Tab-separated table of C-alpha atoms and ligand atoms in Angstrom:
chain	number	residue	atom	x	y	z
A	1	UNK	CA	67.778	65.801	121.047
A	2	UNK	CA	70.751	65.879	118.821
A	3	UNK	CA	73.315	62.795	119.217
A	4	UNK	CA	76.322	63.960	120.567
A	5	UNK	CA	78.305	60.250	120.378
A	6	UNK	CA	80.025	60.590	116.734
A	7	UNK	CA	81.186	64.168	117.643
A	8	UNK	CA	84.328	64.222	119.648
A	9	UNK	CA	84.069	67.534	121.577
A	10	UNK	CA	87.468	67.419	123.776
A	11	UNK	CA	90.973	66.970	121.850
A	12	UNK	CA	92.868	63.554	121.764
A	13	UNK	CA	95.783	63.166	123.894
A	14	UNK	CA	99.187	63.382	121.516
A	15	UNK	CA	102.292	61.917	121.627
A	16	UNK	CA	105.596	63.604	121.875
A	17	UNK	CA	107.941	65.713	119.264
A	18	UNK	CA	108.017	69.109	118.997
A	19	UNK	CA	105.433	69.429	116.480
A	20	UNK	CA	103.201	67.880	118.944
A	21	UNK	CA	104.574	70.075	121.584
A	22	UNK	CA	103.138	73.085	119.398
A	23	UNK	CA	99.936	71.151	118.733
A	24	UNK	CA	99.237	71.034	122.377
A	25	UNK	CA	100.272	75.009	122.818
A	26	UNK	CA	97.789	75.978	120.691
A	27	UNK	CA	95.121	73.677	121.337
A	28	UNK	CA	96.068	75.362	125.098
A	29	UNK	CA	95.606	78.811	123.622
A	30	UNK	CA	92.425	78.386	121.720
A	31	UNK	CA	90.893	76.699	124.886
A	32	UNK	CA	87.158	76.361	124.049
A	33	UNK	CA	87.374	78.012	120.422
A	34	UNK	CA	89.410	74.360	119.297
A	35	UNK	CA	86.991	70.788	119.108
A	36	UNK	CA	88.317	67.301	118.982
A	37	UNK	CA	91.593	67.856	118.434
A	38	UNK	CA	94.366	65.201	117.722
A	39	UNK	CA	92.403	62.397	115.497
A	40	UNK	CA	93.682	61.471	111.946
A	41	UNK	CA	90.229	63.362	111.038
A	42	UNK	CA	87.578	65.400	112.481
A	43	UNK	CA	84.037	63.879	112.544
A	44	UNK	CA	80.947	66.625	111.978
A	45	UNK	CA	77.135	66.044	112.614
A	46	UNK	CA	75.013	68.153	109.927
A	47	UNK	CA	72.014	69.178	111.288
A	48	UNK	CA	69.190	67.048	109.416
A	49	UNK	CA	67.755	68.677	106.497
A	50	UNK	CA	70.642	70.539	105.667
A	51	UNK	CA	73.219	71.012	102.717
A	52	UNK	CA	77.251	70.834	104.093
A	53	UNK	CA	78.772	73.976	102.466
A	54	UNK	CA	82.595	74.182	102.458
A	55	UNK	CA	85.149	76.697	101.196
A	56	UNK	CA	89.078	76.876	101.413
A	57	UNK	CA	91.274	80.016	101.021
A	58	UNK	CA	94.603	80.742	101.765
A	59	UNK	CA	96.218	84.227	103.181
A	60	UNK	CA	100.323	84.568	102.029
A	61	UNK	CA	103.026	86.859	103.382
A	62	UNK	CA	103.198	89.649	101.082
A	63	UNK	CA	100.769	88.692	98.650
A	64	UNK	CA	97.402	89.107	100.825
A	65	UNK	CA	99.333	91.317	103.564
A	66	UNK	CA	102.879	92.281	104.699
A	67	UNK	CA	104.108	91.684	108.133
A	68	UNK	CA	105.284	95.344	109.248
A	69	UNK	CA	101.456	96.717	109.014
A	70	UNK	CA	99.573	94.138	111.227
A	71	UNK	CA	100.301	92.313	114.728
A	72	UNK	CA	100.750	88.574	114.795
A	73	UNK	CA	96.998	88.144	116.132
A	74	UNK	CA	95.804	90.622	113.322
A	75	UNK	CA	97.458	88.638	110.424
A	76	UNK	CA	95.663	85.338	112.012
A	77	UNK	CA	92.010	86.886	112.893
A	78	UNK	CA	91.786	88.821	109.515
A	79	UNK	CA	93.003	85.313	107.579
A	80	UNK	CA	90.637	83.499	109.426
A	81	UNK	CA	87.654	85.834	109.076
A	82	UNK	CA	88.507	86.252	105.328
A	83	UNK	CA	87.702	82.601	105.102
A	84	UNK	CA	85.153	82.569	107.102
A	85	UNK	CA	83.409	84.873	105.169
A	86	UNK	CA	82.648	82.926	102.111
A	87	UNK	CA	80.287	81.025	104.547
A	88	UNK	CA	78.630	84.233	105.084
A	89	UNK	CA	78.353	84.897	101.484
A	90	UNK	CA	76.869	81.466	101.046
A	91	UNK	CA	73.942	82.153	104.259
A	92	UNK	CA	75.891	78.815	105.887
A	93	UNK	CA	76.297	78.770	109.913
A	94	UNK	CA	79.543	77.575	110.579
A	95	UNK	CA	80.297	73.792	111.613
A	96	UNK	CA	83.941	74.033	112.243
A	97	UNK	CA	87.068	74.983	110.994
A	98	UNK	CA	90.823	73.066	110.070
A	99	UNK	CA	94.192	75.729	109.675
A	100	UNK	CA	96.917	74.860	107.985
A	101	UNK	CA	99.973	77.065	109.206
A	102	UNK	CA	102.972	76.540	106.897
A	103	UNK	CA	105.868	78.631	108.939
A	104	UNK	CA	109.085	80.458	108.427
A	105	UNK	CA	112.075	79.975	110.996
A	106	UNK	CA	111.196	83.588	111.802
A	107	UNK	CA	107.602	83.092	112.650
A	108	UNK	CA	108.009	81.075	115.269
A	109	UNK	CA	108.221	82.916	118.070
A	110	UNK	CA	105.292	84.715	116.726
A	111	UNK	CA	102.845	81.292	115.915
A	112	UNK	CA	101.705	81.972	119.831
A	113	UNK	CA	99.886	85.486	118.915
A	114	UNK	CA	99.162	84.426	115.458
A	115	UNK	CA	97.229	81.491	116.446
A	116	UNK	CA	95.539	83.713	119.221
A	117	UNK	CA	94.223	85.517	116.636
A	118	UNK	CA	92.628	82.459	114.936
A	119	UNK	CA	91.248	81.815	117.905
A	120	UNK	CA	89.760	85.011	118.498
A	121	UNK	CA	88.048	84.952	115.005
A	122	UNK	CA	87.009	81.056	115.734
A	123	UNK	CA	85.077	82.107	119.058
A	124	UNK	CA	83.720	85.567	117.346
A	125	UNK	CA	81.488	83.728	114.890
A	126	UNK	CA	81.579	80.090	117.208
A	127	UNK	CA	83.272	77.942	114.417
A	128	UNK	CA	85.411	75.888	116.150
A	129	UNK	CA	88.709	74.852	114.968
A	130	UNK	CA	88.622	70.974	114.420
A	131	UNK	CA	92.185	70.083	112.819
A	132	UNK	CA	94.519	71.178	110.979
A	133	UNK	CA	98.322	71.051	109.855
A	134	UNK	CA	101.625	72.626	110.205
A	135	UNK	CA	104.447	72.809	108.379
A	136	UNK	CA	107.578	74.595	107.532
A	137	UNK	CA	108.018	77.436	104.508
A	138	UNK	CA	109.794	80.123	102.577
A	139	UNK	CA	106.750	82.378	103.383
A	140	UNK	CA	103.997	82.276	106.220
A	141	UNK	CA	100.927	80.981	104.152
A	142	UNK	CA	97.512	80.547	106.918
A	143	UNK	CA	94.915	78.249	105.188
A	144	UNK	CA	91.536	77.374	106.251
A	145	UNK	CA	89.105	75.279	105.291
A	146	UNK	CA	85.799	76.521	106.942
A	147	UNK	CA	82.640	73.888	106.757
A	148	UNK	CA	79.362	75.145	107.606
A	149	UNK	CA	75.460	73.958	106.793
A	150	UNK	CA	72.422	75.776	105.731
A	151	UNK	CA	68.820	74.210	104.524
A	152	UNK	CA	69.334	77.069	101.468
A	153	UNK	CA	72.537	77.916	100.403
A	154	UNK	CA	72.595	81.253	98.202
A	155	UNK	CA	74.662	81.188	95.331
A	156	UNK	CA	75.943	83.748	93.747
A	157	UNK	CA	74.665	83.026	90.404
A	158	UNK	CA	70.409	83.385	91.304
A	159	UNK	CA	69.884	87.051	90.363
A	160	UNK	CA	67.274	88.101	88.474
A	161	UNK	CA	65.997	90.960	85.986
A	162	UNK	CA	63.971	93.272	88.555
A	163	UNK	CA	65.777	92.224	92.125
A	164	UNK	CA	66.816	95.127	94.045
A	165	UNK	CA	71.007	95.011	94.742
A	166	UNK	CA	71.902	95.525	98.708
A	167	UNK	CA	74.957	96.110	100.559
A	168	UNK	CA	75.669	95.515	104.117
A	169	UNK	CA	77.807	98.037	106.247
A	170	UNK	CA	79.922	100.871	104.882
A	171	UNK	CA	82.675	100.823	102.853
A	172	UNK	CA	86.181	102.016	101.789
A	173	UNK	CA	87.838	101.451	104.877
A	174	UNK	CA	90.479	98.673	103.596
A	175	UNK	CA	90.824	100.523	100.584
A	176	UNK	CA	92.170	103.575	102.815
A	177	UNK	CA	93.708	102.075	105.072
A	178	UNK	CA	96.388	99.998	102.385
A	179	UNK	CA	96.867	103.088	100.393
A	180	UNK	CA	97.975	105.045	103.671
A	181	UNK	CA	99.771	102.261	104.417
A	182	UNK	CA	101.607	101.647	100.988
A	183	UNK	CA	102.400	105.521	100.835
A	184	UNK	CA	103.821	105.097	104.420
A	185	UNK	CA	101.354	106.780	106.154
A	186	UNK	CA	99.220	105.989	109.222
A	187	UNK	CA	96.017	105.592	108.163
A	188	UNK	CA	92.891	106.582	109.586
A	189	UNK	CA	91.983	104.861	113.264
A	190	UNK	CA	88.930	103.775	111.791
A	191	UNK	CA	89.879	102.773	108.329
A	192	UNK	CA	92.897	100.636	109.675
A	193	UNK	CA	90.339	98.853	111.863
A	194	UNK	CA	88.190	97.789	109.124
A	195	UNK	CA	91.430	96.794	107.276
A	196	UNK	CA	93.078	94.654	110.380
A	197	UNK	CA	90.091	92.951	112.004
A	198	UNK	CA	87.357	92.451	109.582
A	199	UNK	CA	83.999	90.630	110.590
A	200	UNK	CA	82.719	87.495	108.383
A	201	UNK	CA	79.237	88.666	108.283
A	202	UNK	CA	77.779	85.415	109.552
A	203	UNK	CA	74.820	85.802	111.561
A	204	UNK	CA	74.015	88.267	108.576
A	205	UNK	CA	74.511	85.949	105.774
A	206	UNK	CA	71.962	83.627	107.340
A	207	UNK	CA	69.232	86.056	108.390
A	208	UNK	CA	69.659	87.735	104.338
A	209	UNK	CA	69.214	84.019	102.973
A	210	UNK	CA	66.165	83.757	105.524
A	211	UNK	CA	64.874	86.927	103.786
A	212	UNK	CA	65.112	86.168	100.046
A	213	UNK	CA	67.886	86.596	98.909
A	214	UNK	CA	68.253	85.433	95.322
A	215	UNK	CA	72.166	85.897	94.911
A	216	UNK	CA	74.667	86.724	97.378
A	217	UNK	CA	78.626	87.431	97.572
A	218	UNK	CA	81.112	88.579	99.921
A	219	UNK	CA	83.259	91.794	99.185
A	220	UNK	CA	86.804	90.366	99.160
A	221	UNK	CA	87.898	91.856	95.051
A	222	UNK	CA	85.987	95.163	95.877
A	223	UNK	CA	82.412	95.750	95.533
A	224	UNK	CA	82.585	96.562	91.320
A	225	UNK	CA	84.584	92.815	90.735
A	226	UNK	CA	82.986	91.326	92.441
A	227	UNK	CA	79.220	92.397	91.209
A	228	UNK	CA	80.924	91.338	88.201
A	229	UNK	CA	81.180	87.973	89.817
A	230	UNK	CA	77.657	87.686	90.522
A	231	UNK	CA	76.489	89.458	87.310
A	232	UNK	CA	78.631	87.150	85.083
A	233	UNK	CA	77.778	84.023	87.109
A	234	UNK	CA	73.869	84.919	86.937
A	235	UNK	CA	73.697	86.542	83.330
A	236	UNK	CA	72.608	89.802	83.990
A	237	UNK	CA	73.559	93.340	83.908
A	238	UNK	CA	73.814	94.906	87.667
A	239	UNK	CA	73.650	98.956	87.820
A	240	UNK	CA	74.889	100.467	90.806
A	241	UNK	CA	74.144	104.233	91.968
A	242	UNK	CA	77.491	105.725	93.633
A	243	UNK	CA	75.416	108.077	94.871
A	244	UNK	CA	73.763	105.666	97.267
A	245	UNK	CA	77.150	103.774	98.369
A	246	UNK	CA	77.199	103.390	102.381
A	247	UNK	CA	80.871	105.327	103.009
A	248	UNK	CA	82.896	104.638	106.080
A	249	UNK	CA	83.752	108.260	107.266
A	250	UNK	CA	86.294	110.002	105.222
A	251	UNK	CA	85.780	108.006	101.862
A	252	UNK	CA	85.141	108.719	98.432
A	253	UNK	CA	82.610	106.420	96.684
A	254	UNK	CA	84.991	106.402	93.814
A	255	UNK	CA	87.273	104.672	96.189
A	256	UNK	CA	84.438	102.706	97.743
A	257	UNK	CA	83.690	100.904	94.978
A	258	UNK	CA	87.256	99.661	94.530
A	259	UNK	CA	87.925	98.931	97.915
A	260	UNK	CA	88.931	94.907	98.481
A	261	UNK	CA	88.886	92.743	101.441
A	262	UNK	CA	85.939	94.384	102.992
A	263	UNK	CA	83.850	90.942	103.930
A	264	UNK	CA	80.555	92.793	103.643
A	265	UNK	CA	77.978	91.098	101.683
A	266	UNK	CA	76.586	91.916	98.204
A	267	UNK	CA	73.023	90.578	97.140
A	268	UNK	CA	70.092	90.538	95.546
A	269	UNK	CA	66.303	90.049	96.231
A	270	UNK	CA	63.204	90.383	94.326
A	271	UNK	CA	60.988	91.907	97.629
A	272	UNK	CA	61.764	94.625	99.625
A	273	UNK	CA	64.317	93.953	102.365
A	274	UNK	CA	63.691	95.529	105.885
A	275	UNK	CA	66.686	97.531	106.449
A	276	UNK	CA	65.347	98.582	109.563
A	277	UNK	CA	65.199	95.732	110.989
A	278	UNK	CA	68.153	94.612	109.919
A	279	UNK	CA	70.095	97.784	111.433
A	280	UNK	CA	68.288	96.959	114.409
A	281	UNK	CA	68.796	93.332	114.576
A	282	UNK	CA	72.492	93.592	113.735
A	283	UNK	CA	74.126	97.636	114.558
A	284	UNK	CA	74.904	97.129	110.816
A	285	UNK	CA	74.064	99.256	108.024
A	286	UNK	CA	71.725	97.824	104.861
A	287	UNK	CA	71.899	99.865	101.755
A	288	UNK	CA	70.043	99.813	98.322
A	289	UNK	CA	72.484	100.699	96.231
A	290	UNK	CA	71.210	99.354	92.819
A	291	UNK	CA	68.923	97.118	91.065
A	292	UNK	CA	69.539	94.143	88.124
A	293	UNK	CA	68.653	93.884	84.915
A	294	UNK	CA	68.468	91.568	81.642
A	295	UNK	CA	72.209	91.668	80.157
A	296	UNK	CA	72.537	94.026	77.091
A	297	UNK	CA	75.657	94.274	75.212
A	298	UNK	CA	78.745	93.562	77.174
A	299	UNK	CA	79.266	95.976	80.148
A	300	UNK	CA	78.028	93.462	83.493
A	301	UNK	CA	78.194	96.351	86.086
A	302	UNK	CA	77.038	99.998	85.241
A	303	UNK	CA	77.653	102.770	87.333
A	304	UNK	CA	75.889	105.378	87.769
A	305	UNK	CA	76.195	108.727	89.443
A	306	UNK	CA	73.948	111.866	89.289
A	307	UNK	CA	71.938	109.810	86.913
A	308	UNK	CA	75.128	109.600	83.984
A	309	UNK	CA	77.279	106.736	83.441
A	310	UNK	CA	80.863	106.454	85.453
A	311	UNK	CA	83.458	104.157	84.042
A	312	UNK	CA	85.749	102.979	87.099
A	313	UNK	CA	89.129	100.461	86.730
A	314	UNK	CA	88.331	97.070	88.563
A	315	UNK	CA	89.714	95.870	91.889
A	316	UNK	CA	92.257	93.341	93.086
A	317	UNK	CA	93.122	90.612	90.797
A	318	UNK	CA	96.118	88.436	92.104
A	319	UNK	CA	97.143	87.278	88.540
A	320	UNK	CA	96.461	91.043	86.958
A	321	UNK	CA	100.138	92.372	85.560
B	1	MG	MG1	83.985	84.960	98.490
């Protein structure tokens, strides 16, 4: 029976001030989804046997989104999810989360529907928030720091010459979706959904490291940077068949391949993964789209379609010109 004594499940009663006052509003609106509030720190049990895996990332106004293209609880579940999903990418199960909210004057009427949206995403993959911080800004920045445990984390950097290269789900839906959006244009129902509320592929992550995985990363640059990621972090050459790219309805692989902020999971394994019962398992599409092998020369990722080489330009790179 695990010991439940050093883990604070219900919130600490706060004092006053109006900072407090929004403390308690939205440990009111994340109800159950919030643990153990109000402490000077949270205190986490990880189950014995297993490694603590922890990631931070931060989601600015008009750098990772702009305000006029998603609700208040959109902007919050999306930043929290797009944490959450480097636990995915790791195989961890989530242990809890802490959000730092530095708001505008002008957000504040909003920080009621953003934070529902945390909450939302907290309760969709049961990682409860545990703390946190707020604080005024220029700009609205959301930042999480999502801990989680697994008895195998999967890095990124463990693939090897001869392992098969999977994706999960189907792509080019955020991709879409922004460039209707940054021409103006309403984008595609189902594009604009995979773009507003993506899903940290968590119970996914887990079940992939359970299967052999050798390397795994989540899709946040676009699936072509970041196999570079994993190619240049495991020293091999990755080759991916466009041909065989799972496509959300209405995309172009071309576009696929590009196409950031998807939170579906790259990896690699040396056996053969059972799609099916992964598909069956999860309602999620598993894809072979490539295989790895020993680096030659400089090019990381090679794509391929029809059999012949395709040279594509790279995804999203905050500090690109
Ligand atoms: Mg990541």
């Amino acid at each position: 029976m695990r010991r439940q004594h050093h883990t604070p499940q219900r919130h600490t009663a706060l004092g006053s001030g109006s900072e407090f006052d929004m403390i308690r509003d939205l440990a009111r609106r994340w109800g159950r989804a919030a643990r153990g509030l109000g402490d000077d720190a949270a205190i986490l049990e990880t189950p014995p046997g297993q490694q603590l895996v922890v990631s931070t990332d931060t989601s600015v106004e008009e750098v990772h989104f702009r305000r006029r293209w998603l609700t208040s609880g959109e902007i919050g579940y999306r930043s929290a999810m797009a944490a959450l999903s480097d636990l995915a990418a790791m195989g961890a199960r989530p242990l809890g989360m802490t959000v730092v909210l530095a708001l505008p004057l002008e957000w504040m009427q909003d920080v009621g529907p953003l934070a529902d949206g945390i909450g939302e995403a907290a309760r969709d993959v049961a990682c409860p928030v545990i703390g946190g911080d707020l604080s005024r800004s220029e700009k609205l920045h959301c930042t999480f720091t999502v801990l989680g445990s697994s008895a195998r984390p999967v890095l990124r950097s463990g693939a090897k010459e001869g392992d098969t290269v999977y994706v999960t789900g189907h792509l080019g839906g955020p991709g879409a979706a922004l460039r209707g959006l940054s021409a103006g244009k309403d984008p595609a129902p189902l594009a604009r959904d995979r773009f507003a509320r993506p899903v940290a592929r968590i119970r996914e992550g887990s079940w992939i490291a359970e299967h052999g995985a050798n390397a795994m990363i989540d899709l946040s640059d676009g699936l072509v940077s970041d196999a570079e990621h994993m190619a240049a972090a495991s020293g091999v050459r990755l080759t991916i068949d466009l041909d065989r790219l799972p496509l959300l309805q209405g995309c172009a692989a071309r576009d696929a391949a590009r196409s950031g902020e998807e939170y579906e999971l790259l990896f690699t394994a040396a056996a053969d993964v059972d799609a099916n019962e992964f598909t069956r398992t999860f309602g999620l599409a598993l894809t072979a789209i490539g295989h790895v092998d020993a680096l030659v020369g400089e090019d990381r990722v090679v794509l391929t379609s029809h059999g012949k080489r395709v040279d594509l330009e790279k995804g999203y790179d905050h500090f690109s010109r």
